[in-house]
Amino acid sequence: MIEIATQLIDRLRQAERVTVLTGTGVARESGVPTVRETMVGEWAGYDIVDLATQQGFIRNPRLVWEWYAYRRAIIEQCQPSASHYALVDLEQYFEQFLLITQNIDGLHWRSGSRDLVELHGSIMRTRCFECGTYYTSWAEDESIPPICGRDGGYLRPDVVWLGEGHPKHELSRAYRGVAQAQVFLSVGTTAQVQPAASLPLVAKRAGAVVVEINPEETALAVIADYWLQGEACEILPELIRQLTT
Ligand SMILES: [Zn+2]
């Protein structure tokens, strides 16, 4: 039995602007392996700097492309979870809604969320290393990495690598959504990595009710108004059920 405080349900019923942050806990429910979990087998001998930095890509673009292709193939077999679908329902429920994710698996997009900020990009997109043109499809059978149609530059995954900044436009959308939120939900993330770590604080300072949904207590407990303990795939559908009945 999942206990959700009546006051929280009431607060959500009155809210017009809600912002949600999701992290690895939500990816894990769909079976998406962590970065470390994919550095096994033929990838075990590499350092993360070889695989997920600009320097690594310049040194060996083929190696980096193949590691991401390997991870993409795993993720393509993963299915959105009850959490992903509940977040699609939440998007429909509120007048203004923003979903911010730290996950790069593209599963929020696949399940139907559209008011979405992918803070660390998406492994399901690529962009030209030279000119930045985005591609959502590309030929895998010719050059590795595939080549940009405009200038012949190599395509790279559209994710934020170590040492890279976050996309400015996405970052400001995220902060705007958080600052305007009346309720802020932090779901399946320990929110220890910037910029995600600062989002609950921004929400709190702006007067939002801060809710944490997580099996374990995190550093967020200090500022959270509610901690719903458990897996997001159980709590989020229950939240929707209580909101809509
Ligand atoms: Zn290009």
GROMACS .gro file of C-alpha atoms and ligand atoms in nm:
model
  246
    1MET     CA    1   0.000   0.000   0.000
    2ILE     CA    2   0.147   0.332  -0.107
    3GLU     CA    3   0.077   0.619   0.129
    4ILE     CA    4   0.045   0.956  -0.041
    5ALA     CA    5  -0.046   1.245   0.185
    6THR     CA    6  -0.390   1.392   0.110
    7GLN     CA    7  -0.242   1.741   0.138
    8LEU     CA    8  -0.001   1.660  -0.144
    9ILE     CA    9  -0.279   1.530  -0.368
   10ASP     CA   10  -0.481   1.846  -0.292
   11ARG     CA   11  -0.180   2.065  -0.368
   12LEU     CA   12  -0.129   1.888  -0.701
   13ARG     CA   13  -0.499   1.924  -0.787
   14GLN     CA   14  -0.467   2.300  -0.741
   15ALA     CA   15  -0.135   2.330  -0.921
   16GLU     CA   16  -0.115   2.468  -1.273
   17ARG     CA   17   0.260   2.449  -1.317
   18VAL     CA   18   0.452   2.132  -1.238
   19THR     CA   19   0.811   2.040  -1.317
   20VAL     CA   20   0.966   1.695  -1.286
   21LEU     CA   21   1.329   1.582  -1.283
   22THR     CA   22   1.411   1.218  -1.360
   23GLY     CA   23   1.736   1.027  -1.331
   24THR     CA   24   1.897   0.685  -1.345
   25GLY     CA   25   1.638   0.523  -1.118
   26VAL     CA   26   1.381   0.565  -1.395
   27ALA     CA   27   1.622   0.433  -1.661
   28ARG     CA   28   1.701   0.132  -1.443
   29GLU     CA   29   1.333   0.035  -1.426
   30SER     CA   30   1.347  -0.013  -1.802
   31GLY     CA   31   1.665  -0.219  -1.778
   32VAL     CA   32   1.893   0.050  -1.924
   33PRO     CA   33   2.245  -0.031  -1.807
   34THR     CA   34   2.458   0.236  -1.645
   35VAL     CA   35   2.770   0.363  -1.822
   36ARG     CA   36   2.986   0.146  -1.597
   37GLU     CA   37   2.775  -0.159  -1.672
   38THR     CA   38   2.843  -0.115  -2.044
   39MET     CA   39   3.219  -0.097  -1.992
   40VAL     CA   40   3.252  -0.475  -1.993
   41GLY     CA   41   3.374  -0.737  -2.238
   42GLU     CA   42   3.562  -0.577  -2.524
   43TRP     CA   43   3.503  -0.235  -2.362
   44ALA     CA   44   3.646  -0.327  -2.022
   45GLY     CA   45   3.999  -0.215  -2.102
   46TYR     CA   46   3.909   0.142  -2.191
   47ASP     CA   47   3.899   0.451  -1.978
   48ILE     CA   48   3.586   0.665  -1.986
   49VAL     CA   49   3.804   0.944  -2.129
   50ASP     CA   50   3.867   0.725  -2.438
   51LEU     CA   51   3.495   0.674  -2.491
   52ALA     CA   52   3.307   0.983  -2.379
   53THR     CA   53   3.515   1.295  -2.443
   54GLN     CA   54   3.594   1.516  -2.741
   55GLN     CA   55   3.962   1.420  -2.710
   56GLY     CA   56   3.869   1.051  -2.722
   57PHE     CA   57   3.659   1.109  -3.032
   58ILE     CA   58   3.930   1.307  -3.211
   59ARG     CA   59   4.182   1.034  -3.127
   60ASN     CA   60   3.963   0.742  -3.231
   61PRO     CA   61   3.622   0.835  -3.372
   62ARG     CA   62   3.549   0.479  -3.480
   63LEU     CA   63   3.599   0.342  -3.128
   64VAL     CA   64   3.368   0.602  -2.974
   65TRP     CA   65   3.103   0.554  -3.243
   66GLU     CA   66   3.107   0.178  -3.191
   67TRP     CA   67   3.071   0.203  -2.813
   68TYR     CA   68   2.767   0.426  -2.853
   69ALA     CA   69   2.626   0.201  -3.126
   70TYR     CA   70   2.663  -0.093  -2.886
   71ARG     CA   71   2.483   0.097  -2.609
   72ARG     CA   72   2.215   0.222  -2.850
   73ALA     CA   73   2.143  -0.135  -2.958
   74ILE     CA   74   2.088  -0.237  -2.594
   75ILE     CA   75   1.861   0.062  -2.528
   76GLU     CA   76   1.655  -0.006  -2.841
   77GLN     CA   77   1.558  -0.339  -2.681
   78CYS     CA   78   1.444  -0.163  -2.360
   79GLN     CA   79   1.081  -0.058  -2.321
   80PRO     CA   80   0.939   0.246  -2.141
   81SER     CA   81   0.822   0.160  -1.789
   82ALA     CA   82   0.506   0.246  -1.597
   83SER     CA   83   0.700   0.554  -1.478
   84HIS     CA   84   0.749   0.681  -1.832
   85TYR     CA   85   0.380   0.637  -1.914
   86ALA     CA   86   0.264   0.795  -1.587
   87LEU     CA   87   0.475   1.100  -1.672
   88VAL     CA   88   0.301   1.124  -2.010
   89ASP     CA   89  -0.031   1.126  -1.819
   90LEU     CA   90   0.099   1.395  -1.584
   91GLU     CA   91   0.194   1.611  -1.882
   92GLN     CA   92  -0.167   1.592  -1.998
   93TYR     CA   93  -0.305   1.666  -1.653
   94PHE     CA   94  -0.137   1.999  -1.584
   95GLU     CA   95  -0.177   2.325  -1.769
   96GLN     CA   96   0.197   2.383  -1.773
   97PHE     CA   97   0.434   2.093  -1.737
   98LEU     CA   98   0.803   2.037  -1.794
   99LEU     CA   99   0.990   1.709  -1.773
  100ILE     CA  100   1.364   1.740  -1.725
  101THR     CA  101   1.569   1.423  -1.752
  102GLN     CA  102   1.929   1.335  -1.686
  103ASN     CA  103   1.883   1.018  -1.890
  104ILE     CA  104   2.012   0.993  -2.247
  105ASP     CA  105   1.814   0.681  -2.342
  106GLY     CA  106   1.537   0.867  -2.525
  107LEU     CA  107   1.271   0.660  -2.347
  108HIS     CA  108   1.070   0.963  -2.232
  109TRP     CA  109   1.043   1.074  -2.592
  110ARG     CA  110   0.957   0.722  -2.710
  111SER     CA  111   0.681   0.687  -2.451
  112GLY     CA  112   0.524   1.016  -2.562
  113SER     CA  113   0.650   1.295  -2.337
  114ARG     CA  114   0.687   1.614  -2.540
  115ASP     CA  115   0.743   1.897  -2.291
  116LEU     CA  116   1.086   1.754  -2.238
  117VAL     CA  117   1.437   1.876  -2.165
  118GLU     CA  118   1.706   1.614  -2.212
  119LEU     CA  119   1.978   1.776  -2.000
  120HIS     CA  120   2.250   1.541  -2.118
  121GLY     CA  121   2.121   1.496  -2.472
  122SER     CA  122   1.999   1.175  -2.634
  123ILE     CA  123   2.186   0.872  -2.760
  124MET     CA  124   1.911   0.836  -3.021
  125ARG     CA  125   2.028   1.151  -3.205
  126THR     CA  126   2.357   1.242  -3.361
  127ARG     CA  127   2.509   1.565  -3.477
  128CYS     CA  128   2.800   1.664  -3.697
  129PHE     CA  129   3.122   1.707  -3.498
  130GLU     CA  130   3.215   1.995  -3.732
  131CYS     CA  131   2.902   2.195  -3.815
  132GLY     CA  132   2.657   2.071  -3.551
  133THR     CA  133   2.380   1.965  -3.792
  134TYR     CA  134   2.144   1.720  -3.615
  135TYR     CA  135   2.050   1.379  -3.752
  136THR     CA  136   1.786   1.142  -3.620
  137SER     CA  137   1.867   0.879  -3.882
  138TRP     CA  138   2.186   0.784  -4.061
  139ALA     CA  139   2.332   0.499  -4.264
  140GLU     CA  140   2.528   0.254  -4.047
  141ASP     CA  141   2.676   0.051  -4.330
  142GLU     CA  142   2.923   0.280  -4.502
  143SER     CA  143   3.165   0.504  -4.316
  144ILE     CA  144   3.214   0.453  -3.941
  145PRO     CA  145   3.135   0.702  -3.801
  146PRO     CA  146   2.880   0.810  -4.061
  147ILE     CA  147   2.948   1.136  -4.242
  148CYS     CA  148   2.759   1.467  -4.240
  149GLY     CA  149   2.580   1.536  -4.569
  150ARG     CA  150   2.678   1.903  -4.559
  151ASP     CA  151   3.050   1.904  -4.495
  152GLY     CA  152   3.171   1.547  -4.462
  153GLY     CA  153   3.234   1.584  -4.087
  154TYR     CA  154   3.197   1.282  -3.860
  155LEU     CA  155   2.866   1.231  -3.682
  156ARG     CA  156   2.888   1.202  -3.305
  157PRO     CA  157   2.620   1.110  -3.050
  158ASP     CA  158   2.417   1.413  -2.939
  159VAL     CA  159   2.506   1.363  -2.574
  160VAL     CA  160   2.699   1.580  -2.330
  161TRP     CA  161   3.048   1.436  -2.295
  162LEU     CA  162   3.280   1.479  -1.999
  163GLY     CA  163   3.424   1.828  -2.001
  164GLU     CA  164   3.149   1.966  -2.226
  165GLY     CA  165   2.896   2.229  -2.128
  166HIS     CA  166   2.524   2.160  -2.130
  167PRO     CA  167   2.326   2.300  -2.421
  168LYS     CA  168   2.246   2.660  -2.320
  169HIS     CA  169   1.897   2.673  -2.463
  170GLU     CA  170   1.795   2.349  -2.289
  171LEU     CA  171   1.951   2.460  -1.964
  172SER     CA  172   1.760   2.787  -1.960
  173ARG     CA  173   1.435   2.605  -2.043
  174ALA     CA  174   1.502   2.378  -1.746
  175TYR     CA  175   1.572   2.663  -1.505
  176ARG     CA  176   1.268   2.855  -1.627
  177GLY     CA  177   1.045   2.551  -1.575
  178VAL     CA  178   1.183   2.495  -1.229
  179ALA     CA  179   1.154   2.859  -1.122
  180GLN     CA  180   0.788   2.869  -1.233
  181ALA     CA  181   0.687   2.537  -1.078
  182GLN     CA  182   0.435   2.524  -0.796
  183VAL     CA  183   0.522   2.160  -0.739
  184PHE     CA  184   0.859   2.006  -0.821
  185LEU     CA  185   0.903   1.628  -0.831
  186SER     CA  186   1.245   1.470  -0.815
  187VAL     CA  187   1.212   1.112  -0.938
  188GLY     CA  188   1.470   0.835  -0.919
  189THR     CA  189   1.769   1.063  -0.893
  190THR     CA  190   2.013   1.143  -0.618
  191ALA     CA  191   2.059   1.479  -0.793
  192GLN     CA  192   2.423   1.496  -0.694
  193VAL     CA  193   2.559   1.597  -1.032
  194GLN     CA  194   2.531   1.953  -1.161
  195PRO     CA  195   2.331   2.109  -1.310
  196ALA     CA  196   2.057   1.872  -1.186
  197ALA     CA  197   2.172   1.908  -0.825
  198SER     CA  198   2.078   2.274  -0.813
  199LEU     CA  199   1.728   2.231  -0.958
  200PRO     CA  200   1.548   2.126  -0.636
  201LEU     CA  201   1.709   2.420  -0.456
  202VAL     CA  202   1.595   2.664  -0.723
  203ALA     CA  203   1.243   2.520  -0.697
  204LYS     CA  204   1.241   2.543  -0.319
  205ARG     CA  205   1.366   2.903  -0.321
  206ALA     CA  206   1.096   2.995  -0.572
  207GLY     CA  207   0.834   2.862  -0.332
  208ALA     CA  208   0.753   2.524  -0.489
  209VAL     CA  209   0.647   2.221  -0.293
  210VAL     CA  210   0.939   1.980  -0.337
  211VAL     CA  211   0.862   1.609  -0.357
  212GLU     CA  212   1.114   1.330  -0.372
  213ILE     CA  213   1.025   0.988  -0.513
  214ASN     CA  214   1.304   0.743  -0.444
  215PRO     CA  215   1.354   0.408  -0.270
  216GLU     CA  216   1.640   0.547  -0.061
  217GLU     CA  217   1.673   0.869   0.130
  218THR     CA  218   1.905   1.116  -0.043
  219ALA     CA  219   2.060   1.453   0.036
  220LEU     CA  220   1.738   1.605  -0.095
  221ALA     CA  221   1.559   1.495   0.223
  222VAL     CA  222   1.682   1.813   0.391
  223ILE     CA  223   1.470   2.037   0.171
  224ALA     CA  224   1.197   1.803   0.042
  225ASP     CA  225   0.847   1.866   0.173
  226TYR     CA  226   0.745   1.509   0.094
  227TRP     CA  227   0.943   1.191   0.047
  228LEU     CA  228   0.745   0.917  -0.126
  229GLN     CA  229   0.955   0.612  -0.056
  230GLY     CA  230   0.956   0.345  -0.324
  231GLU     CA  231   1.004   0.272  -0.690
  232ALA     CA  232   0.878   0.538  -0.928
  233CYS     CA  233   0.700   0.274  -1.140
  234GLU     CA  234   0.473   0.204  -0.842
  235ILE     CA  235   0.435   0.552  -0.699
  236LEU     CA  236   0.377   0.759  -1.016
  237PRO     CA  237   0.084   0.549  -1.146
  238GLU     CA  238  -0.071   0.561  -0.797
  239LEU     CA  239  -0.026   0.938  -0.793
  240ILE     CA  240  -0.209   0.966  -1.125
  241ARG     CA  241  -0.482   0.732  -1.003
  242GLN     CA  242  -0.544   0.942  -0.692
  243LEU     CA  243  -0.536   1.266  -0.890
  244THR     CA  244  -0.792   1.149  -1.141
  245THR     CA  245  -1.040   0.968  -0.916
  246ZN      ZN  246   2.852   1.887  -4.081
   0.00000   0.00000   0.00000
